[in-house]
Short mmCIF file of C-alpha atoms in Angstrom, two decimals:
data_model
loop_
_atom_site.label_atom_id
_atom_site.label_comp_id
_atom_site.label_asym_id
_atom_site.label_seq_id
_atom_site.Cartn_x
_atom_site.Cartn_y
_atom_site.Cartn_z
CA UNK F 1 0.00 0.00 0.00
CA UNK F 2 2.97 2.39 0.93
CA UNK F 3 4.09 1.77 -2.77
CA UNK F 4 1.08 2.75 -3.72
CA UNK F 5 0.54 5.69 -2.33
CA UNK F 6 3.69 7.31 -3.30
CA UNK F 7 2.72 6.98 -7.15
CA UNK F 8 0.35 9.69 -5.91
CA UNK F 9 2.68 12.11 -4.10
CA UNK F 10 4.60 11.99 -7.28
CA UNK F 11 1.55 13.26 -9.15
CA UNK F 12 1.22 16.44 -6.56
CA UNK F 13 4.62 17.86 -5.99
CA UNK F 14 3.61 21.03 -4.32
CA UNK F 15 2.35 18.68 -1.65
CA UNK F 16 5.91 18.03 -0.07
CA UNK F 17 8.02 19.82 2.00
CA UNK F 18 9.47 22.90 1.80
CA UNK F 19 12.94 21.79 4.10
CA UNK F 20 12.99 23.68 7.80
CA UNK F 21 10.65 26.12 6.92
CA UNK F 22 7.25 26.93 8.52
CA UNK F 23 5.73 26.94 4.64
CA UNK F 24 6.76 23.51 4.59
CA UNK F 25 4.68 22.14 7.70
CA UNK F 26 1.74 24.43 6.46
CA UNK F 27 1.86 21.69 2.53
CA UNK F 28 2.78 18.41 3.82
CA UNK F 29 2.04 18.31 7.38
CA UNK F 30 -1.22 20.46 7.56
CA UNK F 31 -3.30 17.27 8.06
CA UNK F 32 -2.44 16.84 11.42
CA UNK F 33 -0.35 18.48 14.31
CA UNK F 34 3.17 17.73 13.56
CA UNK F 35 5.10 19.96 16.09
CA UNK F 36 8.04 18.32 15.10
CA UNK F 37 8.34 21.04 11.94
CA UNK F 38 7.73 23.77 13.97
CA UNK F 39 10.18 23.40 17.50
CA UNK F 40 12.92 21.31 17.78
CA UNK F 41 11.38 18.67 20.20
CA UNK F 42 13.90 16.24 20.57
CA UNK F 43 15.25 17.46 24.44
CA UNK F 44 11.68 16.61 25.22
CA UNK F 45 11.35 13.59 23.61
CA UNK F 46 14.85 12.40 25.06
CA UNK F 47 13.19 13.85 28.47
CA UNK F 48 10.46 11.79 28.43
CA UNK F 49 12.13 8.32 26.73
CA UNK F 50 14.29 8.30 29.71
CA UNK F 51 12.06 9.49 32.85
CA UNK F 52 9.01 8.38 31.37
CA UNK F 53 6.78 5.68 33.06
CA UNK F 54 6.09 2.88 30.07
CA UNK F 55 2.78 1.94 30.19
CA UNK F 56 0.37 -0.28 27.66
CA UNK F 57 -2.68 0.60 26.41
CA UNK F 58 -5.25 -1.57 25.15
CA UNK F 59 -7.36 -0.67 22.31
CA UNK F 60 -9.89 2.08 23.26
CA UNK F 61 -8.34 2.58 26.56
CA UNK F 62 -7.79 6.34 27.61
CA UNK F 63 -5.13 8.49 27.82
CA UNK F 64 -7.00 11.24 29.05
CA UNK F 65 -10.30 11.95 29.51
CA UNK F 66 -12.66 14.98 28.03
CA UNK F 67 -13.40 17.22 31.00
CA UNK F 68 -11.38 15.83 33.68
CA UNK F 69 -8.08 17.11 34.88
CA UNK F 70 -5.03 15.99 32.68
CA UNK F 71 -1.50 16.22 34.43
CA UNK F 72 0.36 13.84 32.14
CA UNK F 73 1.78 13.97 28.77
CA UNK F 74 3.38 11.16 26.67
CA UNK F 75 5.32 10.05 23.68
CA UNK F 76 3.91 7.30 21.88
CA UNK F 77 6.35 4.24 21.79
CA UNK F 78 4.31 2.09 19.24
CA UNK F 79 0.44 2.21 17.91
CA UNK F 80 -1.17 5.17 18.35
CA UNK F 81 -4.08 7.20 19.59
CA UNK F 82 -6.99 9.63 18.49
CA UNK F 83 -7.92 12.35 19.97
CA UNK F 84 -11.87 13.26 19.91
CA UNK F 85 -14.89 14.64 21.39
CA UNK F 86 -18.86 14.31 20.58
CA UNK F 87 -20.39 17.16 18.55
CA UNK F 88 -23.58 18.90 19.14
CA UNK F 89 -25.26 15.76 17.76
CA UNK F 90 -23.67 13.41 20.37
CA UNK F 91 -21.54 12.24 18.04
CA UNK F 92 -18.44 11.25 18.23
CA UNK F 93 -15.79 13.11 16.02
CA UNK F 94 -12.03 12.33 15.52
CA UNK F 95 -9.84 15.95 15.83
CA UNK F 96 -6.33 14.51 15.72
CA UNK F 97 -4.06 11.20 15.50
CA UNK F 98 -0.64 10.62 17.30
CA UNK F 99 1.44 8.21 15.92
CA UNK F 100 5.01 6.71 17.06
CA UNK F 101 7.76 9.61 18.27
CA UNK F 102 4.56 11.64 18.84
CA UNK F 103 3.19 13.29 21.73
CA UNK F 104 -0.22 12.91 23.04
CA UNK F 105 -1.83 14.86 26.54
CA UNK F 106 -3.62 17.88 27.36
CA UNK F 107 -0.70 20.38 27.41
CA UNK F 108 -1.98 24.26 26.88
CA UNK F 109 -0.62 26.24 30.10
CA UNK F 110 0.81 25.51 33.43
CA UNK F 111 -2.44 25.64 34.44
CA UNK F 112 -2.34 21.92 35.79
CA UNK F 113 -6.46 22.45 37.07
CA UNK F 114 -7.10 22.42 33.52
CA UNK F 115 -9.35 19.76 32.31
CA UNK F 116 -8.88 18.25 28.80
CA UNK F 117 -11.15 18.80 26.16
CA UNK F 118 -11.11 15.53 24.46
CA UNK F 119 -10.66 12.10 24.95
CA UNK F 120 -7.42 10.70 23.99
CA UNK F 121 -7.85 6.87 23.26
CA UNK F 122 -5.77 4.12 21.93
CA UNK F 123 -6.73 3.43 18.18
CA UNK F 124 -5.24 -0.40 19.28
CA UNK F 125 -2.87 -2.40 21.20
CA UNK F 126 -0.66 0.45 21.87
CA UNK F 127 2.20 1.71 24.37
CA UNK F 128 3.78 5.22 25.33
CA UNK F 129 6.22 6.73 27.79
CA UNK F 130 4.36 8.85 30.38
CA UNK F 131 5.57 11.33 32.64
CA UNK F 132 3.79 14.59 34.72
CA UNK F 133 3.08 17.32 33.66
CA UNK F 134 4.68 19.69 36.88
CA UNK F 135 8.15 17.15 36.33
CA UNK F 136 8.14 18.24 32.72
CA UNK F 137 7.72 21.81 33.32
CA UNK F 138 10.25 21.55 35.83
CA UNK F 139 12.64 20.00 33.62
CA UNK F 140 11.40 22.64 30.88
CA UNK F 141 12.19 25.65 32.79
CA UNK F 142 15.27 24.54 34.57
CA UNK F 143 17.39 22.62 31.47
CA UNK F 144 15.33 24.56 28.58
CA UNK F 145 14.79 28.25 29.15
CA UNK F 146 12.00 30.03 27.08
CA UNK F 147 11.48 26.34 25.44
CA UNK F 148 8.30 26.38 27.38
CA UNK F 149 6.48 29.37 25.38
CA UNK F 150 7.74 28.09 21.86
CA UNK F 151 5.93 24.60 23.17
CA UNK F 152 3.05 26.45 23.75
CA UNK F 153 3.14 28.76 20.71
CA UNK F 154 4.12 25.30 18.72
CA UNK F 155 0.50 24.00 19.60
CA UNK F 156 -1.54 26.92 18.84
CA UNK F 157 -0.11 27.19 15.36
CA UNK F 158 -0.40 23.46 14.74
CA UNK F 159 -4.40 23.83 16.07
CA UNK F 160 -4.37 26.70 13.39
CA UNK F 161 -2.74 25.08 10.77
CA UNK F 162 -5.00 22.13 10.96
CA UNK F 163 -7.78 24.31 10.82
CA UNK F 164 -6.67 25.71 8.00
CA UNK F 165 -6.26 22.06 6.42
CA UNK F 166 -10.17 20.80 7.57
CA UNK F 167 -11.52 23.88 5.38
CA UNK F 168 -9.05 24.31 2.81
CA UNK F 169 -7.52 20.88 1.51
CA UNK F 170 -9.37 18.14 -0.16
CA UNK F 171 -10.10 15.17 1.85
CA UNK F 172 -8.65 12.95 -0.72
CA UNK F 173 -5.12 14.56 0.00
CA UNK F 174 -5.51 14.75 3.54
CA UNK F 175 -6.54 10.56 3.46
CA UNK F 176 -3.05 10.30 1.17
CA UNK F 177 -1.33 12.15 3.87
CA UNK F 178 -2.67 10.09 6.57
CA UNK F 179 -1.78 6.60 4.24
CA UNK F 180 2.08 8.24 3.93
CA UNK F 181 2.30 8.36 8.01
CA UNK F 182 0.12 4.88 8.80
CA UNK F 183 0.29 2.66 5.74
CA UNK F 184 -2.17 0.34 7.51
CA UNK F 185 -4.51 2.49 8.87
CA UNK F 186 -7.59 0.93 7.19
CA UNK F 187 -7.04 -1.79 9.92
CA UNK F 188 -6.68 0.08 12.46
CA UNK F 189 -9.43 2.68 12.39
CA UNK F 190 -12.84 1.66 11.06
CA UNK F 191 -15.11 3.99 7.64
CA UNK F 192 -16.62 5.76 10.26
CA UNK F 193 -13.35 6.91 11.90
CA UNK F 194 -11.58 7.95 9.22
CA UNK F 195 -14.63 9.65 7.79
CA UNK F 196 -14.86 11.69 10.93
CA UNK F 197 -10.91 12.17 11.15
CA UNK F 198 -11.90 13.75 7.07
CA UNK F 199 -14.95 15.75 7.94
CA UNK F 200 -16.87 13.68 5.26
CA UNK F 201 -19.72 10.72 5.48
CA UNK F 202 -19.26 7.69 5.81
CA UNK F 203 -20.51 7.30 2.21
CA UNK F 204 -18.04 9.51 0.80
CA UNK F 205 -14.97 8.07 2.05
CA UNK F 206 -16.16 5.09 1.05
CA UNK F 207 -16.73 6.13 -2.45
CA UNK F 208 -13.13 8.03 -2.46
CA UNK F 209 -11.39 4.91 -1.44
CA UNK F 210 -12.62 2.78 -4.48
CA UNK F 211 -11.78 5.48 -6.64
CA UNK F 212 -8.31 5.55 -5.64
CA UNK F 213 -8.31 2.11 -5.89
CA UNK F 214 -9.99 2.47 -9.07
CA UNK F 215 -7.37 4.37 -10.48
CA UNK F 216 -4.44 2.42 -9.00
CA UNK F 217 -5.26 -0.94 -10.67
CA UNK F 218 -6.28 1.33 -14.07
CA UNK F 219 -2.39 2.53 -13.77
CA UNK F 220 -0.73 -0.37 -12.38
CA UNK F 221 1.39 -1.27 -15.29
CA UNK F 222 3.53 -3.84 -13.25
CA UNK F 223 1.54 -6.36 -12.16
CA UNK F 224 0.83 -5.54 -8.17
CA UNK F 225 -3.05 -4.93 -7.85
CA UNK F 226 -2.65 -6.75 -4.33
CA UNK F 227 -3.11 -4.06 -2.26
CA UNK F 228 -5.33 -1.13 -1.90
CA UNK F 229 -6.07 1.73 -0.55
#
């Protein structure tokens, strides 16, 4: 499938990455928060792989939980995890995905009273190095001066920027985006996920997904129609 899916990103080349540059997160990674592009985050991650608390999380199990105090934050070792709340309807829709090297919690201010405002749950059989939020902030201000309001400002442009990508890019490249980080996805998240992740119906991602594949096996010129999208 990963094969497959690059024969696309070959087809849009003002899709990829503009190298260290804020432009750059805004085309390829605008489908999801990838602070990573915007803050050098590897002191934290290093932080957190070697203080952190490994812990496994079984599919559906919560991180965090919408409305109730969150004082951790984590890096994701292996699986990953959505974040999501219900809408006005009741139901339930997916705002973000975290992925391996990636960091999942509730993190906004120093304000540790502050109560999450979505659920963070394990997409599957998943694991992630946990530590507090006061010994990270600790850590933060003693080892890392100022790192703490680039952290924060890192967020609020990612939140922005993935705004931005909900009402401006087409789901179809935001679904190729999210094939190029999780190849196997489909197997991890069921229609109505992804849909939700999209900001389409059910019906329509369903439709876009045979039309990729539609397309793949129209172009495949070497034989390998095994997988799909």
């Amino acid at each position: 499938m990963f094969r497959l899916c690059q024969r696309y990103f070959t087809n849009i080349s003002w899709y990829l990455p503009c190298e260290s540059s804020l432009a750059g997160y805004a085309f390829y990674h605008m489908a999801d928060l990838k602070l990573y592009d915007i803050i050098d985050l590897e002191p934290l991650r290093r932080y957190i792989l070697t203080n952190g608390e490994r812990r496994s999380y079984r599919r559906r199990q919560h991180f965090c939980t919408l409305s109730r105090p969150a004082q951790e934050i984590g890096l994701v070792i292996s699986g990953g995890f959505a974040f999501s709340r219900p809408d006005y309807k009741g139901d339930r829709q997916i705002l973000s995905l975290a992925f391996t090297d990636e960091i999942i919690g509730a993190y906004i201010t120093p304000d540790f009273s502050r109560r999450s405002g979505f659920d963070i749950t394990a997409m599957c059989d998943s694991e992630a190095a946990v530590v507090s939020l006061d010994a990270m902030t600790d850590y933060i201000d003693r080892e890392l001066p100022g790192f703490r309001l680039q952290f924060t400002t890192a967020i609020a442009t990612s939140f922005m920027l993935r705004g931005i990508a909900y009402r401006c890019e087409s789901p179809e490249s935001r679904y190729l985006e999210l094939l190029r980080r999780l190849p196997h996805i489909n197997g991890q998240m069921s229609n109505t996920a992804i849909a939700s992740y999209l900001g389409i119906a059910r019906e329509t991602f369903v439709r876009m997904r045979s039309r990729l594949n539609d397309q793949i096996r129209d172009s495949d010129q070497n034989g390998d129609t095994d997988q799909s999208f």
